[in-house]
């Protein structure tokens, strides 16, 4: 039974940086591909980035390419999302989720979700 906990959110000025962490327990992280999603008030949840469980494939939404970097440390059961050059439109609750598949998961393949962490980008 996999449990995920997000951390690292907070308030940052436009152009600033934050690193989010997704820490897993109850299962070995290397079994799971991990995705990051976000949801802003009044908007639908959207995919941000993901990293595959074994081959190191990554995906980034067009809106964050060149600014966000996803990485994993299986020994520490942690996936990180480094967010640079943050914009007000990045403000949202960020969630991590896990899928027991190889490669980049489809949305319906995510089995476990964290509780979310708030990211606010404002001057």
Tab-separated table of N, CA and C in Angstrom:
chain	number	residue	atom	x	y	z
A	1	UNK	N	0.852	-1.173	0.000
A	1	UNK	CA	0.000	0.000	0.000
A	1	UNK	C	0.898	1.236	0.000
A	2	UNK	N	0.853	1.983	-1.083
A	2	UNK	CA	1.721	3.141	-1.254
A	2	UNK	C	1.046	4.399	-0.709
A	3	UNK	N	1.803	5.173	0.051
A	3	UNK	CA	1.361	6.483	0.500
A	3	UNK	C	2.358	7.534	0.022
A	4	UNK	N	1.845	8.678	-0.423
A	4	UNK	CA	2.662	9.764	-0.931
A	4	UNK	C	2.398	11.028	-0.127
A	5	UNK	N	3.455	11.764	0.179
A	5	UNK	CA	3.348	13.016	0.909
A	5	UNK	C	4.158	14.073	0.182
A	6	UNK	N	3.505	15.182	-0.186
A	6	UNK	CA	4.175	16.303	-0.820
A	6	UNK	C	4.655	17.291	0.234
A	7	UNK	N	5.746	17.970	-0.066
A	7	UNK	CA	6.248	19.019	0.800
A	7	UNK	C	7.020	20.027	-0.041
A	8	UNK	N	7.305	21.184	0.537
A	8	UNK	CA	8.128	22.182	-0.114
A	8	UNK	C	7.392	23.375	-0.676
A	9	UNK	N	6.074	23.377	-0.620
A	9	UNK	CA	5.323	24.499	-1.129
A	9	UNK	C	5.463	25.727	-0.240
A	10	UNK	N	5.019	26.863	-0.762
A	10	UNK	CA	5.090	28.099	-0.017
A	10	UNK	C	4.833	29.290	-0.900
A	11	UNK	N	5.174	30.462	-0.382
A	11	UNK	CA	5.011	31.728	-1.086
A	11	UNK	C	6.340	32.164	-1.673
A	12	UNK	N	6.333	32.526	-2.949
A	12	UNK	CA	7.545	32.960	-3.624
A	12	UNK	C	7.199	34.090	-4.587
A	13	UNK	N	8.140	35.001	-4.789
A	13	UNK	CA	7.935	36.094	-5.729
A	13	UNK	C	8.097	35.623	-7.167
A	14	UNK	N	7.467	36.305	-8.118
A	14	UNK	CA	7.689	35.971	-9.522
A	14	UNK	C	9.173	35.976	-9.861
A	15	UNK	N	9.595	34.974	-10.617
A	15	UNK	CA	10.998	34.808	-10.944
A	15	UNK	C	11.779	33.975	-9.952
A	16	UNK	N	11.179	33.662	-8.820
A	16	UNK	CA	11.835	32.874	-7.807
A	16	UNK	C	11.756	31.386	-8.079
A	17	UNK	N	12.262	30.608	-7.122
A	17	UNK	CA	12.350	29.158	-7.270
A	17	UNK	C	11.848	28.452	-6.025
A	18	UNK	N	11.326	27.262	-6.226
A	18	UNK	CA	10.944	26.354	-5.158
A	18	UNK	C	11.254	24.939	-5.599
A	19	UNK	N	11.512	24.069	-4.634
A	19	UNK	CA	11.656	22.648	-4.899
A	19	UNK	C	10.600	21.888	-4.111
A	20	UNK	N	9.764	21.146	-4.821
A	20	UNK	CA	8.767	20.295	-4.203
A	20	UNK	C	9.311	18.879	-4.093
A	21	UNK	N	8.924	18.191	-3.031
A	21	UNK	CA	9.329	16.809	-2.833
A	21	UNK	C	8.109	15.929	-2.646
A	22	UNK	N	8.188	14.736	-3.196
A	22	UNK	CA	7.160	13.714	-3.043
A	22	UNK	C	7.837	12.501	-2.427
A	23	UNK	N	7.489	12.198	-1.193
A	23	UNK	CA	8.112	11.110	-0.463
A	23	UNK	C	7.137	9.953	-0.321
A	24	UNK	N	7.606	8.761	-0.648
A	24	UNK	CA	6.767	7.567	-0.636
A	24	UNK	C	7.061	6.714	0.587
A	25	UNK	N	6.026	6.024	1.052
A	25	UNK	CA	6.163	5.042	2.114
A	25	UNK	C	5.213	3.891	1.839
A	26	UNK	N	5.485	2.751	2.450
A	26	UNK	CA	4.629	1.588	2.290
A	26	UNK	C	4.933	0.741	1.073
A	27	UNK	N	5.825	1.204	0.204
A	27	UNK	CA	6.192	0.479	-0.996
A	27	UNK	C	7.520	1.013	-1.505
A	28	UNK	N	8.198	0.233	-2.325
A	28	UNK	CA	9.460	0.657	-2.923
A	28	UNK	C	9.173	1.617	-4.072
A	29	UNK	N	9.780	2.783	-4.029
A	29	UNK	CA	9.466	3.818	-5.008
A	29	UNK	C	9.819	3.411	-6.432
A	30	UNK	N	10.853	2.603	-6.611
A	30	UNK	CA	11.291	2.273	-7.969
A	30	UNK	C	10.274	1.449	-8.757
A	31	UNK	N	9.226	0.967	-8.102
A	31	UNK	CA	8.155	0.253	-8.787
A	31	UNK	C	7.209	1.213	-9.513
A	32	UNK	N	7.236	2.475	-9.157
A	32	UNK	CA	6.216	3.426	-9.580
A	32	UNK	C	6.785	4.535	-10.460
A	33	UNK	N	6.088	4.836	-11.534
A	33	UNK	CA	6.298	6.100	-12.222
A	33	UNK	C	5.554	7.187	-11.452
A	34	UNK	N	6.129	8.381	-11.392
A	34	UNK	CA	5.594	9.456	-10.563
A	34	UNK	C	5.271	10.667	-11.424
A	35	UNK	N	4.077	11.195	-11.221
A	35	UNK	CA	3.658	12.405	-11.911
A	35	UNK	C	3.345	13.527	-10.943
A	36	UNK	N	3.549	14.754	-11.406
A	36	UNK	CA	3.143	15.954	-10.685
A	36	UNK	C	1.987	16.598	-11.425
A	37	UNK	N	0.968	16.984	-10.679
A	37	UNK	CA	-0.208	17.656	-11.197
A	37	UNK	C	-0.439	18.925	-10.389
A	38	UNK	N	-1.246	19.822	-10.926
A	38	UNK	CA	-1.600	21.023	-10.180
A	38	UNK	C	-3.035	21.422	-10.486
A	39	UNK	N	-3.639	22.113	-9.528
A	39	UNK	CA	-4.996	22.593	-9.692
A	39	UNK	C	-5.119	23.969	-9.047
A	40	UNK	N	-5.488	24.945	-9.852
A	40	UNK	CA	-5.728	26.291	-9.380
A	40	UNK	C	-7.214	26.483	-9.127
A	41	UNK	N	-7.590	27.433	-8.255
A	41	UNK	CA	-9.010	27.670	-7.990
A	41	UNK	C	-9.788	27.952	-9.266
A	42	UNK	N	-10.902	27.253	-9.434
A	42	UNK	CA	-11.745	27.441	-10.596
A	42	UNK	C	-11.254	26.791	-11.867
A	43	UNK	N	-10.151	26.059	-11.801
A	43	UNK	CA	-9.596	25.420	-12.980
A	43	UNK	C	-9.522	23.910	-12.796
A	44	UNK	N	-9.426	23.212	-13.905
A	44	UNK	CA	-9.313	21.766	-13.893
A	44	UNK	C	-7.889	21.350	-13.561
A	45	UNK	N	-7.746	20.200	-12.922
A	45	UNK	CA	-6.419	19.679	-12.635
A	45	UNK	C	-5.666	19.393	-13.932
A	46	UNK	N	-4.385	19.752	-13.962
A	46	UNK	CA	-3.585	19.554	-15.153
A	46	UNK	C	-2.274	18.853	-14.815
A	47	UNK	N	-1.783	18.068	-15.756
A	47	UNK	CA	-0.492	17.431	-15.594
A	47	UNK	C	0.634	18.427	-15.788
A	48	UNK	N	1.658	18.325	-14.959
A	48	UNK	CA	2.803	19.227	-14.997
A	48	UNK	C	4.050	18.509	-15.498
A	49	UNK	N	4.362	17.376	-14.884
A	49	UNK	CA	5.576	16.648	-15.212
A	49	UNK	C	5.453	15.226	-14.712
A	50	UNK	N	6.230	14.323	-15.286
A	50	UNK	CA	6.291	12.963	-14.773
A	50	UNK	C	7.634	12.348	-15.112
A	51	UNK	N	7.974	11.291	-14.371
A	51	UNK	CA	9.218	10.569	-14.578
A	51	UNK	C	8.921	9.081	-14.479
A	52	UNK	N	9.464	8.309	-15.414
A	52	UNK	CA	9.177	6.881	-15.455
A	52	UNK	C	9.889	6.139	-14.332
A	53	UNK	N	9.450	4.925	-14.088
A	53	UNK	CA	9.931	4.191	-12.918
A	53	UNK	C	11.307	3.587	-13.094
A	54	UNK	N	11.756	3.357	-14.324
A	54	UNK	CA	13.014	2.642	-14.507
A	54	UNK	C	13.930	3.250	-15.562
A	55	UNK	N	13.397	3.583	-16.723
A	55	UNK	CA	14.233	3.991	-17.842
A	55	UNK	C	14.589	5.474	-17.844
A	56	UNK	N	14.055	6.243	-16.895
A	56	UNK	CA	14.406	7.640	-16.768
A	56	UNK	C	13.747	8.571	-17.757
A	57	UNK	N	12.666	8.145	-18.390
A	57	UNK	CA	11.931	9.027	-19.291
A	57	UNK	C	11.233	10.120	-18.492
A	58	UNK	N	11.177	11.307	-19.058
A	58	UNK	CA	10.510	12.429	-18.408
A	58	UNK	C	9.558	13.113	-19.373
A	59	UNK	N	8.561	13.773	-18.800
A	59	UNK	CA	7.593	14.544	-19.555
A	59	UNK	C	7.383	15.877	-18.851
A	60	UNK	N	7.233	16.932	-19.655
A	60	UNK	CA	6.915	18.251	-19.128
A	60	UNK	C	5.819	18.879	-19.958
A	61	UNK	N	4.870	19.491	-19.288
A	61	UNK	CA	3.876	20.280	-19.989
A	61	UNK	C	4.552	21.460	-20.676
A	62	UNK	N	3.994	21.885	-21.800
A	62	UNK	CA	4.588	22.988	-22.546
A	62	UNK	C	4.745	24.242	-21.685
A	63	UNK	N	3.828	24.446	-20.759
A	63	UNK	CA	3.844	25.647	-19.948
A	63	UNK	C	5.013	25.708	-18.967
A	64	UNK	N	5.668	24.564	-18.707
A	64	UNK	CA	6.751	24.541	-17.733
A	64	UNK	C	8.077	24.092	-18.324
A	65	UNK	N	8.115	23.725	-19.588
A	65	UNK	CA	9.362	23.284	-20.209
A	65	UNK	C	10.424	24.374	-20.116
A	66	UNK	N	11.627	23.963	-19.747
A	66	UNK	CA	12.723	24.896	-19.589
A	66	UNK	C	12.776	25.569	-18.239
A	67	UNK	N	11.726	25.421	-17.430
A	67	UNK	CA	11.687	26.046	-16.112
A	67	UNK	C	11.671	25.020	-14.982
A	68	UNK	N	10.997	23.888	-15.189
A	68	UNK	CA	10.854	22.860	-14.156
A	68	UNK	C	11.723	21.662	-14.509
A	69	UNK	N	12.247	20.999	-13.477
A	69	UNK	CA	13.045	19.794	-13.653
A	69	UNK	C	12.598	18.743	-12.651
A	70	UNK	N	12.265	17.555	-13.148
A	70	UNK	CA	11.856	16.460	-12.280
A	70	UNK	C	13.018	15.481	-12.135
A	71	UNK	N	13.168	14.922	-10.943
A	71	UNK	CA	14.221	13.955	-10.691
A	71	UNK	C	13.763	12.992	-9.605
A	72	UNK	N	14.445	11.863	-9.513
A	72	UNK	CA	14.087	10.893	-8.488
A	72	UNK	C	15.324	10.335	-7.815
A	73	UNK	N	15.163	9.998	-6.543
A	73	UNK	CA	16.192	9.349	-5.752
A	73	UNK	C	15.526	8.143	-5.108
A	74	UNK	N	15.630	6.993	-5.770
A	74	UNK	CA	14.938	5.803	-5.286
A	74	UNK	C	15.451	5.350	-3.921
A	75	UNK	N	16.729	5.567	-3.643
A	75	UNK	CA	17.278	5.185	-2.348
A	75	UNK	C	16.613	5.943	-1.210
A	76	UNK	N	16.176	7.163	-1.475
A	76	UNK	CA	15.494	7.976	-0.470
A	76	UNK	C	13.983	7.982	-0.651
A	77	UNK	N	13.481	7.208	-1.606
A	77	UNK	CA	12.042	7.134	-1.879
A	77	UNK	C	11.436	8.515	-2.131
A	78	UNK	N	12.147	9.323	-2.898
A	78	UNK	CA	11.741	10.706	-3.110
A	78	UNK	C	11.833	11.095	-4.580
A	79	UNK	N	10.812	11.798	-5.052
A	79	UNK	CA	10.825	12.456	-6.351
A	79	UNK	C	10.715	13.953	-6.108
A	80	UNK	N	11.561	14.722	-6.781
A	80	UNK	CA	11.597	16.162	-6.595
A	80	UNK	C	11.187	16.880	-7.871
A	81	UNK	N	10.619	18.056	-7.704
A	81	UNK	CA	10.286	18.934	-8.811
A	81	UNK	C	10.903	20.294	-8.519
A	82	UNK	N	11.967	20.618	-9.237
A	82	UNK	CA	12.615	21.912	-9.103
A	82	UNK	C	11.925	22.897	-10.029
A	83	UNK	N	11.419	23.976	-9.477
A	83	UNK	CA	10.651	24.962	-10.215
A	83	UNK	C	11.412	26.280	-10.204
A	84	UNK	N	11.865	26.701	-11.368
A	84	UNK	CA	12.576	27.960	-11.534
A	84	UNK	C	11.732	28.950	-12.320
A	85	UNK	N	12.109	30.214	-12.246
A	85	UNK	CA	11.442	31.276	-13.006
A	85	UNK	C	9.933	31.222	-12.841
A	86	UNK	N	9.486	31.128	-11.610
A	86	UNK	CA	8.066	30.949	-11.334
A	86	UNK	C	7.258	32.173	-11.741
A	87	UNK	N	6.049	31.910	-12.219
A	87	UNK	CA	5.126	32.921	-12.687
A	87	UNK	C	3.853	32.888	-11.851
A	88	UNK	N	3.113	33.989	-11.784
A	88	UNK	CA	1.849	33.970	-11.041
A	88	UNK	C	0.900	32.864	-11.495
A	89	UNK	N	0.904	32.534	-12.779
A	89	UNK	CA	0.031	31.482	-13.273
A	89	UNK	C	0.442	30.089	-12.824
A	90	UNK	N	1.602	29.954	-12.171
A	90	UNK	CA	1.992	28.685	-11.570
A	90	UNK	C	1.326	28.460	-10.213
A	91	UNK	N	0.639	29.458	-9.693
A	91	UNK	CA	-0.024	29.335	-8.401
A	91	UNK	C	-1.083	28.237	-8.455
A	92	UNK	N	-0.983	27.279	-7.550
A	92	UNK	CA	-1.900	26.142	-7.528
A	92	UNK	C	-1.548	25.248	-6.356
A	93	UNK	N	-2.424	24.284	-6.096
A	93	UNK	CA	-2.079	23.173	-5.233
A	93	UNK	C	-1.427	22.106	-6.103
A	94	UNK	N	-0.254	21.657	-5.710
A	94	UNK	CA	0.497	20.675	-6.463
A	94	UNK	C	0.382	19.310	-5.807
A	95	UNK	N	0.081	18.301	-6.613
A	95	UNK	CA	-0.089	16.935	-6.155
A	95	UNK	C	0.897	16.022	-6.868
A	96	UNK	N	1.392	15.020	-6.156
A	96	UNK	CA	2.106	13.945	-6.818
A	96	UNK	C	1.248	12.694	-6.818
A	97	UNK	N	1.482	11.840	-7.795
A	97	UNK	CA	0.716	10.619	-7.956
A	97	UNK	C	1.617	9.530	-8.521
A	98	UNK	N	1.243	8.273	-8.287
A	98	UNK	CA	2.056	7.123	-8.665
A	98	UNK	C	1.289	6.180	-9.574
A	99	UNK	N	1.984	5.646	-10.579
A	99	UNK	CA	1.412	4.696	-11.519
A	99	UNK	C	2.326	3.490	-11.645
A	100	UNK	N	1.792	2.266	-11.549
A	100	UNK	CA	2.613	1.049	-11.612
A	100	UNK	C	2.850	0.595	-13.049
A	101	UNK	N	3.412	1.468	-13.868
A	101	UNK	CA	3.632	1.171	-15.278
A	101	UNK	C	5.025	1.611	-15.690
A	102	UNK	N	5.477	1.060	-16.798
A	102	UNK	CA	6.724	1.467	-17.417
A	102	UNK	C	6.434	2.548	-18.443
A	103	UNK	N	7.274	3.543	-18.512
A	103	UNK	CA	7.068	4.643	-19.432
A	103	UNK	C	6.226	5.738	-18.814
A	104	UNK	N	5.735	6.635	-19.664
A	104	UNK	CA	4.927	7.761	-19.209
A	104	UNK	C	3.484	7.309	-19.034
A	105	UNK	N	2.924	7.410	-17.818
A	105	UNK	CA	1.577	6.895	-17.578
A	105	UNK	C	0.480	7.705	-18.254
A	106	UNK	N	-0.624	7.042	-18.522
A	106	UNK	CA	-1.862	7.711	-18.865
A	106	UNK	C	-2.543	8.146	-17.581
A	107	UNK	N	-3.415	9.132	-17.663
A	107	UNK	CA	-4.035	9.682	-16.461
A	107	UNK	C	-4.764	8.612	-15.662
A	108	UNK	N	-5.399	7.651	-16.324
A	108	UNK	CA	-6.142	6.619	-15.627
A	108	UNK	C	-5.288	5.574	-14.954
A	109	UNK	N	-3.982	5.612	-15.157
A	109	UNK	CA	-3.082	4.624	-14.580
A	109	UNK	C	-2.509	5.042	-13.233
A	110	UNK	N	-2.804	6.234	-12.778
A	110	UNK	CA	-2.317	6.688	-11.476
A	110	UNK	C	-3.204	6.120	-10.375
A	111	UNK	N	-2.603	5.346	-9.479
A	111	UNK	CA	-3.347	4.640	-8.439
A	111	UNK	C	-3.373	5.365	-7.101
A	112	UNK	N	-2.337	6.101	-6.782
A	112	UNK	CA	-2.180	6.707	-5.469
A	112	UNK	C	-1.834	8.182	-5.610
A	113	UNK	N	-2.443	9.005	-4.760
A	113	UNK	CA	-2.263	10.454	-4.803
A	113	UNK	C	-1.901	10.990	-3.432
A	114	UNK	N	-1.067	12.010	-3.404
A	114	UNK	CA	-0.774	12.710	-2.170
A	114	UNK	C	-1.841	13.726	-1.837
A	115	UNK	N	-1.641	14.420	-0.721
A	115	UNK	CA	-2.641	15.369	-0.224
A	115	UNK	C	-2.512	16.757	-0.821
A	116	UNK	N	-1.396	17.044	-1.456
A	116	UNK	CA	-1.172	18.328	-2.090
A	116	UNK	C	-0.387	19.299	-1.233
A	117	UNK	N	0.306	20.220	-1.902
A	117	UNK	CA	1.028	21.290	-1.231
A	117	UNK	C	0.806	22.582	-2.012
A	118	UNK	N	0.548	23.672	-1.292
A	118	UNK	CA	0.194	24.938	-1.919
A	118	UNK	C	1.439	25.682	-2.388
A	119	UNK	N	1.409	26.140	-3.639
A	119	UNK	CA	2.431	27.016	-4.192
A	119	UNK	C	1.754	28.317	-4.591
A	120	UNK	N	2.226	29.420	-4.043
A	120	UNK	CA	1.683	30.731	-4.357
A	120	UNK	C	2.803	31.618	-4.880
A	121	UNK	N	2.623	32.147	-6.085
A	121	UNK	CA	3.606	33.018	-6.719
A	121	UNK	C	2.989	34.405	-6.808
A	122	UNK	N	3.503	35.321	-6.017
A	122	UNK	CA	2.923	36.655	-5.935
A	122	UNK	C	3.958	37.631	-5.411
A	123	UNK	N	3.866	38.873	-5.876
A	123	UNK	CA	4.726	39.933	-5.378
A	123	UNK	C	4.091	40.678	-4.220
